[in-house]
Short mmCIF file of C-alpha atoms in Angstrom, two decimals:
data_model
loop_
_atom_site.label_atom_id
_atom_site.label_comp_id
_atom_site.label_asym_id
_atom_site.label_seq_id
_atom_site.Cartn_x
_atom_site.Cartn_y
_atom_site.Cartn_z
CA MET A 1 21.06 36.63 -14.58
CA SER A 2 20.50 34.22 -11.76
CA ARG A 3 19.20 30.78 -12.57
CA GLU A 4 15.45 30.50 -12.27
CA PRO A 5 14.29 28.05 -9.64
CA ASP A 6 12.73 24.77 -10.64
CA LEU A 7 8.98 24.94 -10.61
CA GLU A 8 6.21 22.42 -10.23
CA LEU A 9 2.89 22.59 -11.98
CA GLN A 10 -0.13 21.37 -10.05
CA VAL A 11 -3.57 21.02 -11.56
CA ALA A 12 -6.65 19.79 -9.75
CA VAL A 13 -10.23 19.27 -10.80
CA ALA A 14 -13.12 18.58 -8.42
CA LYS A 15 -16.65 18.04 -9.73
CA VAL A 16 -20.00 17.17 -8.30
CA GLY A 17 -23.40 16.89 -9.97
CA LYS A 18 -26.62 18.64 -9.07
CA TYR A 19 -28.49 16.81 -6.32
CA ALA A 20 -30.78 14.00 -7.51
CA VAL A 21 -29.70 14.35 -11.14
CA SER A 22 -27.76 11.34 -12.36
CA GLU A 23 -25.48 13.11 -14.78
CA SER A 24 -23.44 16.29 -14.38
CA GLY A 25 -24.00 18.79 -17.18
CA ASP A 26 -20.43 20.01 -16.80
CA THR A 27 -17.55 18.49 -18.73
CA VAL A 28 -13.87 18.95 -17.93
CA GLU A 29 -11.26 17.43 -20.23
CA MET A 30 -7.50 17.70 -20.41
CA ILE A 31 -5.05 17.18 -23.25
CA GLU A 32 -1.31 17.41 -23.75
CA ARG A 33 -0.33 20.32 -26.00
CA PRO A 34 1.69 19.27 -29.02
CA GLN A 35 4.30 21.99 -28.30
CA GLY A 36 4.56 21.06 -24.60
CA GLY A 37 2.39 21.69 -21.60
CA LEU A 38 -1.30 20.94 -21.27
CA SER A 39 -4.74 22.42 -21.80
CA LEU A 40 -7.90 22.03 -19.77
CA VAL A 41 -11.33 22.68 -21.15
CA MET A 42 -14.31 23.26 -18.84
CA VAL A 43 -17.83 23.49 -20.26
CA ASP A 44 -21.14 24.05 -18.52
CA GLY A 45 -24.02 23.13 -20.82
CA GLN A 46 -27.32 25.00 -20.53
CA ARG A 47 -29.80 23.35 -18.14
CA SER A 48 -28.79 20.15 -16.31
CA GLY A 49 -28.81 16.39 -16.67
CA ARG A 50 -28.58 14.44 -19.89
CA SER A 51 -29.31 17.26 -22.35
CA ALA A 52 -26.76 19.56 -20.71
CA LYS A 53 -24.22 16.75 -20.74
CA ALA A 54 -24.71 16.19 -24.47
CA ILE A 55 -24.04 19.88 -25.12
CA SER A 56 -21.01 20.17 -22.86
CA ASN A 57 -19.58 16.99 -24.36
CA LEU A 58 -19.99 18.29 -27.89
CA VAL A 59 -18.28 21.59 -27.09
CA ALA A 60 -15.48 20.06 -25.03
CA ARG A 61 -14.66 17.48 -27.71
CA LYS A 62 -14.50 20.11 -30.41
CA ALA A 63 -12.22 22.37 -28.37
CA ILE A 64 -9.99 19.50 -27.20
CA SER A 65 -9.52 18.10 -30.68
CA LEU A 66 -8.50 21.50 -32.04
CA LEU A 67 -6.08 22.12 -29.16
CA ALA A 68 -4.57 18.67 -29.74
CA ASP A 69 -3.92 19.71 -33.34
CA GLY A 70 -1.97 22.73 -32.07
CA VAL A 71 -4.69 25.32 -32.77
CA ARG A 72 -4.26 28.39 -30.52
CA ASP A 73 -6.68 28.77 -27.61
CA GLY A 74 -8.58 31.82 -28.89
CA SER A 75 -9.26 30.14 -32.23
CA ALA A 76 -10.35 26.93 -30.51
CA ALA A 77 -12.86 28.90 -28.41
CA ARG A 78 -14.23 30.74 -31.45
CA ALA A 79 -14.50 27.48 -33.37
CA ALA A 80 -16.31 25.78 -30.49
CA HIS A 81 -18.79 28.68 -30.46
CA ASP A 82 -19.38 28.55 -34.22
CA TYR A 83 -19.79 24.80 -34.05
CA LEU A 84 -22.35 24.84 -31.23
CA ARG A 85 -24.25 27.71 -32.85
CA THR A 86 -24.37 25.85 -36.17
CA MET A 87 -25.33 22.50 -34.66
CA ARG A 88 -28.07 23.90 -32.41
CA GLY A 89 -29.24 26.86 -34.49
CA GLY A 90 -28.26 29.40 -31.84
CA GLN A 91 -30.85 27.98 -29.42
CA VAL A 92 -28.51 26.51 -26.83
CA SER A 93 -25.75 28.18 -24.84
CA ALA A 94 -22.80 26.91 -22.86
CA THR A 95 -20.05 28.52 -20.86
CA LEU A 96 -16.53 27.62 -21.92
CA ASN A 97 -13.18 28.09 -20.20
CA ILE A 98 -9.85 27.04 -21.64
CA MET A 99 -6.82 27.01 -19.37
CA SER A 100 -3.45 26.28 -20.97
CA VAL A 101 -0.05 25.85 -19.48
CA ASP A 102 2.03 26.73 -22.52
CA LEU A 103 5.63 25.64 -22.03
CA ASP A 104 6.56 27.17 -25.36
CA THR A 105 5.69 30.77 -24.35
CA ARG A 106 6.00 29.92 -20.62
CA THR A 107 2.63 31.43 -19.90
CA LEU A 108 -0.68 30.41 -18.43
CA VAL A 109 -3.40 31.33 -20.91
CA ILE A 110 -6.95 31.70 -19.60
CA SER A 111 -9.86 32.05 -22.01
CA ARG A 112 -13.27 32.96 -20.63
CA ASN A 113 -16.65 32.60 -22.25
CA SER A 114 -18.43 32.74 -18.92
CA HIS A 115 -19.86 35.28 -16.51
CA CYS A 116 -17.95 33.57 -13.70
CA PRO A 117 -14.82 35.50 -12.71
CA VAL A 118 -11.50 33.72 -12.46
CA VAL A 119 -9.52 34.20 -9.24
CA VAL A 120 -5.80 34.89 -9.63
CA VAL A 121 -3.34 35.01 -6.74
CA GLU A 122 0.26 35.85 -7.56
CA GLY A 123 3.69 36.93 -6.37
CA GLU A 124 5.47 36.96 -3.05
CA GLU A 125 2.71 39.15 -1.62
CA GLN A 126 0.07 36.73 -2.86
CA GLU A 127 -2.00 39.56 -4.27
CA LEU A 128 -5.46 38.54 -5.36
CA HIS A 129 -7.31 39.89 -8.35
CA LEU A 130 -10.20 38.80 -10.51
CA LEU A 131 -10.43 38.25 -14.23
CA ASP A 132 -13.97 39.54 -14.52
CA GLU A 133 -14.27 41.54 -17.74
CA PRO A 134 -17.73 41.07 -19.23
CA SER A 135 -17.74 37.87 -21.26
CA GLU A 136 -20.56 35.97 -22.90
CA ALA A 137 -21.44 32.30 -23.16
CA ILE A 138 -21.01 30.58 -26.52
CA GLY A 139 -23.65 29.19 -28.87
CA VAL A 140 -26.19 31.99 -29.20
CA HIS A 141 -24.98 35.34 -30.53
CA PRO A 142 -23.01 35.85 -33.72
CA ARG A 143 -19.24 36.35 -33.53
CA THR A 144 -18.89 35.63 -29.82
CA ARG A 145 -15.27 35.61 -28.75
CA PRO A 146 -13.38 34.79 -25.58
CA VAL A 147 -11.79 37.21 -23.14
CA ILE A 148 -8.19 36.06 -22.83
CA ALA A 149 -5.59 36.70 -20.15
CA GLU A 150 -1.98 35.55 -20.33
CA LEU A 151 0.10 35.27 -17.18
CA PRO A 152 3.80 34.40 -17.04
CA LEU A 153 4.52 31.09 -15.31
CA SER A 154 6.06 32.12 -12.02
CA ARG A 155 6.37 30.82 -8.52
CA ASN A 156 3.32 31.15 -6.26
CA LEU A 157 0.84 31.68 -9.04
CA HIS A 158 -2.60 30.24 -8.29
CA VAL A 159 -5.60 30.35 -10.57
CA VAL A 160 -9.12 29.20 -9.72
CA VAL A 161 -11.73 28.66 -12.43
CA TYR A 162 -15.25 27.36 -11.81
CA THR A 163 -18.73 26.95 -13.18
CA ASP A 164 -21.62 28.93 -11.76
CA GLY A 165 -22.75 26.15 -9.43
CA LEU A 166 -20.00 27.46 -7.16
CA LEU A 167 -21.20 31.06 -7.45
CA ILE A 168 -24.79 30.26 -6.52
CA ALA A 169 -23.98 27.78 -3.73
CA GLY A 170 -26.06 28.60 -0.68
CA GLU A 171 -28.29 31.15 -2.45
CA ARG A 172 -31.42 29.07 -1.84
CA HIS A 173 -30.69 29.32 1.85
CA GLY A 174 -29.87 33.02 1.85
CA ASP A 175 -26.13 32.42 2.01
CA ARG A 176 -23.50 33.78 -0.32
CA PHE A 177 -20.21 32.09 -1.13
CA ASP A 178 -17.43 34.68 -1.09
CA VAL A 179 -15.07 32.70 -3.30
CA PRO A 180 -12.15 35.19 -3.38
CA ALA A 181 -12.14 35.52 0.41
CA PHE A 182 -12.21 31.74 0.76
CA VAL A 183 -9.30 31.32 -1.66
CA ARG A 184 -7.21 33.98 0.10
CA GLU A 185 -7.80 32.40 3.47
CA HIS A 186 -7.09 28.89 2.27
CA LEU A 187 -3.80 29.83 0.62
CA ALA A 188 -2.69 31.77 3.70
CA GLY A 189 -3.27 28.67 5.79
CA GLY A 190 0.00 26.85 5.10
CA ASP A 191 0.03 23.27 3.73
CA ALA A 192 2.94 23.29 1.31
CA GLY A 193 2.06 19.94 -0.29
CA ASP A 194 -0.45 19.67 -3.07
CA ARG A 195 -1.88 23.22 -3.01
CA ALA A 196 -4.02 22.90 -6.10
CA HIS A 197 -5.61 19.68 -4.90
CA SER A 198 -6.37 20.88 -1.38
CA LEU A 199 -7.74 24.19 -2.66
CA ALA A 200 -10.08 22.58 -5.21
CA ASP A 201 -11.27 20.08 -2.63
CA ALA A 202 -11.88 22.76 0.01
CA LEU A 203 -13.82 25.00 -2.40
CA LEU A 204 -16.07 22.17 -3.52
CA ALA A 205 -16.65 20.95 0.02
CA ARG A 206 -17.64 24.46 1.10
CA ALA A 207 -20.05 24.83 -1.83
CA VAL A 208 -21.73 21.51 -1.01
CA GLU A 209 -21.96 22.52 2.63
CA LEU A 210 -23.60 25.85 1.71
CA ASP A 211 -26.12 23.87 -0.34
CA ARG A 212 -26.86 21.66 2.70
CA ASP A 213 -25.34 18.61 0.95
CA ARG A 214 -27.77 18.95 -1.95
CA PRO A 215 -26.01 20.90 -4.70
CA ALA A 216 -28.48 23.24 -6.45
CA ASP A 217 -26.50 22.92 -9.69
CA ASP A 218 -23.54 21.06 -11.16
CA VAL A 219 -20.36 22.41 -9.60
CA SER A 220 -16.90 22.13 -11.16
CA VAL A 221 -13.69 23.69 -9.92
CA VAL A 222 -10.31 23.75 -11.67
CA THR A 223 -7.26 25.02 -9.81
CA ILE A 224 -3.80 25.54 -11.24
CA SER A 225 -0.81 26.28 -9.03
CA ILE A 226 2.81 26.96 -9.91
CA VAL A 227 4.98 26.37 -6.87
CA ALA A 228 8.63 25.78 -6.05
CA ARG A 229 9.52 22.20 -6.79
CA ALA A 230 9.62 20.10 -3.67
CA ARG A 231 10.68 16.75 -5.10
CA PRO A 232 13.85 16.32 -7.13
CA ASP A 233 12.42 13.62 -9.40
CA ASP A 234 11.36 14.31 -12.97
CA VAL A 235 8.20 12.24 -12.68
CA ARG A 236 4.90 13.39 -14.15
CA ARG A 237 1.92 12.21 -12.17
CA LEU A 238 -1.78 12.05 -12.83
CA SER A 239 -4.42 10.67 -10.53
CA VAL A 240 -8.17 10.25 -10.83
CA ARG A 241 -10.71 9.09 -8.26
CA PHE A 242 -14.41 8.81 -8.63
CA PRO A 243 -17.32 6.88 -7.15
CA ILE A 244 -19.02 4.10 -9.11
CA ARG A 245 -22.68 3.74 -8.27
CA PRO A 246 -24.06 0.19 -7.76
CA MET B 1 -30.01 -10.29 -4.15
CA SER B 2 -28.04 -8.17 -1.74
CA ARG B 3 -27.22 -4.63 -2.67
CA GLU B 4 -23.80 -4.25 -4.26
CA PRO B 5 -21.40 -2.13 -2.26
CA ASP B 6 -20.43 1.31 -3.47
CA LEU B 7 -17.16 1.26 -5.31
CA GLU B 8 -14.48 3.79 -6.04
CA LEU B 9 -12.43 3.96 -9.20
CA GLN B 10 -8.83 5.03 -8.85
CA VAL B 11 -6.56 5.69 -11.80
CA ALA B 12 -2.95 6.77 -11.58
CA VAL B 13 -0.32 7.53 -14.20
CA ALA B 14 3.38 8.01 -13.48
CA LYS B 15 5.83 8.84 -16.26
CA VAL B 16 9.49 9.63 -16.57
CA GLY B 17 11.63 10.22 -19.65
CA LYS B 18 14.84 8.47 -20.67
CA TYR B 19 17.87 10.02 -18.99
CA ALA B 20 19.36 13.03 -20.79
CA VAL B 21 16.63 13.09 -23.43
CA SER B 22 14.44 16.14 -23.14
CA GLU B 23 11.22 14.63 -24.33
CA SER B 24 9.55 11.35 -23.39
CA GLY B 25 8.57 9.24 -26.40
CA ASP B 26 5.60 7.88 -24.47
CA THR B 27 2.20 9.53 -24.54
CA VAL B 28 -0.63 8.86 -22.10
CA GLU B 29 -3.98 10.55 -22.61
CA MET B 30 -7.36 10.19 -20.96
CA ILE B 31 -10.87 10.96 -22.13
CA GLU B 32 -14.37 10.69 -20.75
CA ARG B 33 -16.42 8.04 -22.60
CA PRO B 34 -19.64 9.40 -24.08
CA GLN B 35 -21.64 6.52 -22.53
CA GLY B 36 -20.02 6.97 -19.11
CA GLY B 37 -16.68 6.06 -17.63
CA LEU B 38 -13.29 6.88 -19.07
CA SER B 39 -10.60 5.59 -21.39
CA LEU B 40 -6.84 5.83 -21.14
CA VAL B 41 -4.54 5.47 -24.10
CA MET B 42 -0.83 4.71 -23.63
CA VAL B 43 1.52 4.77 -26.61
CA ASP B 44 5.25 4.09 -26.81
CA GLY B 45 6.67 5.38 -30.10
CA GLN B 46 9.63 3.59 -31.70
CA ARG B 47 13.02 4.99 -30.59
CA SER B 48 13.13 7.93 -28.14
CA GLY B 49 13.09 11.72 -28.02
CA ARG B 50 11.36 14.01 -30.45
CA SER B 51 10.72 11.55 -33.29
CA ALA B 52 9.22 8.99 -30.89
CA LYS B 53 7.07 11.71 -29.33
CA ALA B 54 5.70 12.76 -32.73
CA ILE B 55 4.68 9.15 -33.41
CA SER B 56 3.14 8.49 -30.01
CA ASN B 57 1.25 11.77 -30.20
CA LEU B 58 -0.16 10.93 -33.62
CA VAL B 59 -1.35 7.52 -32.49
CA ALA B 60 -2.75 8.68 -29.15
CA ARG B 61 -4.70 11.55 -30.73
CA LYS B 62 -6.24 9.26 -33.33
CA ALA B 63 -7.30 6.69 -30.72
CA ILE B 64 -8.57 9.33 -28.26
CA SER B 65 -10.65 11.14 -30.86
CA LEU B 66 -12.31 7.90 -31.96
CA LEU B 67 -13.02 6.85 -28.37
CA ALA B 68 -14.50 10.29 -27.70
CA ASP B 69 -16.87 9.68 -30.61
CA GLY B 70 -18.06 6.47 -28.95
CA VAL B 71 -16.10 4.07 -31.20
CA ARG B 72 -15.47 0.75 -29.44
CA ASP B 73 -11.95 0.07 -28.14
CA GLY B 74 -11.04 -2.72 -30.56
CA SER B 75 -12.02 -0.62 -33.56
CA ALA B 76 -10.12 2.38 -32.23
CA ALA B 77 -6.97 0.23 -31.88
CA ARG B 78 -7.33 -1.17 -35.40
CA ALA B 79 -7.93 2.31 -36.80
CA ALA B 80 -4.87 3.70 -34.98
CA HIS B 81 -2.82 0.90 -36.53
CA ASP B 82 -4.14 1.50 -40.05
CA TYR B 83 -3.57 5.22 -39.63
CA LEU B 84 0.04 4.92 -38.46
CA ARG B 85 0.81 2.33 -41.16
CA THR B 86 -0.65 4.59 -43.84
CA MET B 87 1.04 7.74 -42.59
CA ARG B 88 4.46 6.17 -42.18
CA GLY B 89 4.39 3.53 -44.93
CA GLY B 90 4.76 0.66 -42.47
CA GLN B 91 8.24 1.85 -41.47
CA VAL B 92 7.52 2.92 -37.89
CA SER B 93 6.04 0.93 -35.03
CA ALA B 94 4.46 1.86 -31.71
CA THR B 95 3.00 -0.09 -28.84
CA LEU B 96 -0.56 0.82 -27.93
CA ASN B 97 -2.65 0.03 -24.86
CA ILE B 98 -6.22 1.16 -24.33
CA MET B 99 -7.75 0.79 -20.88
CA SER B 100 -11.43 1.62 -20.52
CA VAL B 101 -13.66 1.75 -17.51
CA ASP B 102 -16.98 1.18 -19.22
CA LEU B 103 -19.85 2.09 -16.90
CA ASP B 104 -22.34 0.93 -19.52
CA THR B 105 -21.21 -2.71 -19.51
CA ARG B 106 -19.63 -2.36 -16.03
CA THR B 107 -16.38 -3.83 -17.25
CA LEU B 108 -12.75 -2.89 -17.48
CA VAL B 109 -11.63 -3.40 -21.07
CA ILE B 110 -7.90 -3.82 -21.73
CA SER B 111 -6.57 -3.76 -25.29
CA ARG B 112 -2.95 -4.73 -25.87
CA ASN B 113 -0.78 -4.07 -28.88
CA SER B 114 2.41 -4.56 -26.92
CA HIS B 115 4.74 -7.33 -25.83
CA CYS B 116 4.51 -6.03 -22.26
CA PRO B 117 2.23 -8.17 -20.12
CA VAL B 118 -0.50 -6.55 -18.05
CA VAL B 119 -0.66 -7.49 -14.37
CA VAL B 120 -4.13 -8.24 -12.96
CA VAL B 121 -4.86 -8.80 -9.26
CA GLU B 122 -8.42 -9.66 -8.32
CA GLY B 123 -10.85 -11.00 -5.75
CA GLU B 124 -10.79 -11.52 -2.01
CA GLU B 125 -7.74 -13.77 -2.37
CA GLN B 126 -5.96 -11.11 -4.46
CA GLU B 127 -4.94 -13.68 -7.05
CA LEU B 128 -2.44 -12.42 -9.56
CA HIS B 129 -2.34 -13.31 -13.21
CA LEU B 130 -0.84 -11.88 -16.35
CA LEU B 131 -2.45 -10.87 -19.61
CA ASP B 132 0.45 -12.00 -21.76
CA GLU B 133 -0.93 -13.56 -24.92
CA PRO B 134 1.36 -12.80 -27.84
CA SER B 135 0.49 -9.38 -29.21
CA GLU B 136 2.20 -7.22 -31.77
CA ALA B 137 2.96 -3.51 -31.98
CA ILE B 138 0.99 -1.40 -34.45
CA GLY B 139 2.19 0.34 -37.61
CA VAL B 140 4.15 -2.30 -39.49
CA HIS B 141 2.34 -5.51 -40.45
CA PRO B 142 -0.96 -5.66 -42.31
CA ARG B 143 -4.16 -6.31 -40.36
CA THR B 144 -2.63 -6.06 -36.88
CA ARG B 145 -5.27 -6.27 -34.18
CA PRO B 146 -5.34 -5.92 -30.43
CA VAL B 147 -5.60 -8.68 -27.84
CA ILE B 148 -8.54 -7.71 -25.67
CA ALA B 149 -9.53 -8.75 -22.16
CA GLU B 150 -12.71 -7.70 -20.41
CA LEU B 151 -12.97 -7.89 -16.62
CA PRO B 152 -16.10 -7.18 -14.56
CA LEU B 153 -15.77 -4.12 -12.32
CA SER B 154 -15.53 -5.60 -8.85
CA ARG B 155 -14.05 -4.74 -5.51
CA ASN B 156 -10.30 -5.25 -5.11
CA LEU B 157 -9.51 -5.35 -8.79
CA HIS B 158 -6.10 -3.91 -9.65
CA VAL B 159 -4.61 -3.64 -13.11
CA VAL B 160 -1.09 -2.49 -13.95
CA VAL B 161 -0.12 -1.53 -17.50
CA TYR B 162 3.29 -0.21 -18.55
CA THR B 163 5.67 0.49 -21.38
CA ASP B 164 8.82 -1.57 -21.80
CA GLY B 165 11.03 0.93 -20.01
CA LEU B 166 9.71 -0.73 -16.85
CA LEU B 167 10.48 -4.23 -18.14
CA ILE B 168 14.10 -3.44 -19.00
CA ALA B 169 14.83 -1.33 -15.90
CA GLY B 170 18.11 -2.45 -14.38
CA GLU B 171 19.11 -4.69 -17.30
CA ARG B 172 22.21 -2.63 -18.07
CA HIS B 173 23.38 -3.34 -14.54
CA GLY B 174 22.55 -7.04 -14.61
CA ASP B 175 19.38 -6.60 -12.55
CA ARG B 176 15.90 -7.73 -13.46
CA PHE B 177 12.68 -6.06 -12.32
CA ASP B 178 10.21 -8.74 -11.26
CA VAL B 179 7.14 -6.57 -11.75
CA PRO B 180 4.46 -9.12 -10.70
CA ALA B 181 6.31 -9.92 -7.47
CA PHE B 182 6.65 -6.21 -6.73
CA VAL B 183 2.96 -5.60 -7.34
CA ARG B 184 1.90 -8.52 -5.14
CA GLU B 185 4.13 -7.36 -2.31
CA HIS B 186 3.03 -3.73 -2.56
CA LEU B 187 -0.67 -4.58 -2.49
CA ALA B 188 -0.20 -6.93 0.47
CA GLY B 189 1.41 -4.06 2.40
CA GLY B 190 -1.70 -2.32 3.67
CA ASP B 191 -2.30 1.38 2.89
CA ALA B 192 -6.03 1.59 2.23
CA GLY B 193 -5.93 5.14 0.83
CA ASP B 194 -5.09 5.83 -2.78
CA ARG B 195 -3.93 2.39 -3.87
CA ALA B 196 -3.55 3.15 -7.55
CA HIS B 197 -1.48 6.25 -6.87
CA SER B 198 0.87 4.64 -4.37
CA LEU B 199 1.33 1.55 -6.57
CA ALA B 200 2.18 3.55 -9.71
CA ASP B 201 4.56 5.73 -7.75
CA ALA B 202 6.30 2.78 -6.11
CA LEU B 203 6.73 0.93 -9.42
CA LEU B 204 8.24 3.94 -11.13
CA ALA B 205 10.53 4.73 -8.21
CA ARG B 206 11.79 1.16 -8.19
CA ALA B 207 12.44 1.24 -11.96
CA VAL B 208 14.41 4.47 -11.67
CA GLU B 209 16.37 3.04 -8.75
CA LEU B 210 17.25 -0.12 -10.76
CA ASP B 211 18.50 2.19 -13.53
CA ARG B 212 20.72 4.03 -11.01
CA ASP B 213 18.62 7.22 -11.38
CA ARG B 214 19.30 7.34 -15.13
CA PRO B 215 16.35 5.67 -16.87
CA ALA B 216 17.57 3.64 -19.88
CA ASP B 217 14.28 4.29 -21.67
CA ASP B 218 11.05 6.24 -21.25
CA VAL B 219 8.99 4.60 -18.51
CA SER B 220 5.21 4.95 -18.13
CA VAL B 221 2.97 3.15 -15.68
CA VAL B 222 -0.83 3.19 -15.55
CA THR B 223 -2.61 1.61 -12.61
CA ILE B 224 -6.34 1.16 -12.20
CA SER B 225 -7.90 0.04 -8.92
CA ILE B 226 -11.49 -0.64 -7.98
CA VAL B 227 -11.90 -0.50 -4.23
CA ALA B 228 -14.65 -0.15 -1.65
CA ARG B 229 -15.68 3.47 -1.39
CA ALA B 230 -14.18 5.16 1.62
CA ARG B 231 -15.69 8.65 1.30
CA PRO B 232 -19.42 9.20 1.16
CA ASP B 233 -19.20 12.20 -1.17
CA ASP B 234 -20.03 12.01 -4.86
CA VAL B 235 -17.08 14.14 -5.91
CA ARG B 236 -14.95 13.27 -8.94
CA ARG B 237 -11.36 14.29 -8.54
CA LEU B 238 -8.44 14.66 -10.91
CA SER B 239 -4.98 15.83 -10.04
CA VAL B 240 -1.83 16.41 -12.09
CA ARG B 241 1.67 17.31 -10.97
CA PHE B 242 4.74 17.77 -13.07
CA PRO B 243 8.04 19.59 -12.99
CA ILE B 244 8.66 22.66 -15.16
CA ARG B 245 12.26 23.04 -16.17
CA PRO B 246 13.80 26.54 -15.94
#
């Protein structure tokens, strides 16, 4: 068997809040997995602003703390659902996505409790397909469970997960954002550097543009790319940038 | 009163493990603060490899989960100490730093339970000083508490926090890493883009170079910069890159 090539994991998150609302109702958190790798949790709380933020925070914290304890993703999603449903009497819903890079099983695990499809591009041919099985938001119905996909970590794998602010971008103005087409085109367009970062940035910029610079909803995008390793160093890097209002 | 300028927060983390040890004993985690802003927790567990990782994970998870609940930084540090001391009978130590960007009080809060000084550069003159009051590691002595500094969020504030792998870089070869001098020089050298990212990267690269590409210990660097906002957009961005071994 030939030696597998060294790979690099790239994760990027880009978020913007609904226009003229001070707080985004989406929460994205990340945690190191106790067995190696990392998990991201993305939650879109019902409605927007402060009440949505409280909900998404509650759900994200519950899921993150379970994942940090080594609980498997599907159980963490079910627990987050039960917790929200108990706390809010089944009156409040939220969408929940958990994305895990599991270095133990060497897979990317994607859990969906959201109507938003996940875009997957993989292989030498960069074939695109959607994870779009019907899936329901958490918090309302009894025994809700996630739809889970598991993909082997391999070179040129790209996954794009987002909240529905991206899906509805431009709708007010009669436009429609064809996310899969945009992703395909962007990835075909070279730029071998930080793919995940440039893809997340481009998707968010396009959504804001379609909304005429006034996002109709909170928009969050998470991209995960596995690419051939460009740099020989063993350094792990994380970077965050965000505006601070006066 | 004139309107304050818009600011941008930049956070960067760069980490590398001790040479020939598969797992870094340092843990760095980040969480959104429930009242706005974010907190970073950096823990260096005693010794290296798997046992150190188990310790640093335990401490980081405890601190992160308390911070996520809205517990203040000083209490979270004390609780992490009590927890580690209880769990390990006072036999195992760890250094702990908590860095919080608190948008409620508009301050940067830096808690130290580490002998490593923190480098602070601030103001138009870019004056450099160290937070180096004596401070002890957690886990061993009774009633250990953090040394806390609180700095107002203002333009051109840079803070550099690190584990002692950076301090001892090069020592085996008779070299000494003058971290403050390196920081001063790097910040004086232009590059208005992602200051935090380039500074963390440069510090880590220099440490690895001083160790002749074979780090004598786990090295972690966290940099936080507050700069004038360059981009008009309200987007929050996060990016992670790390190698996956075959």
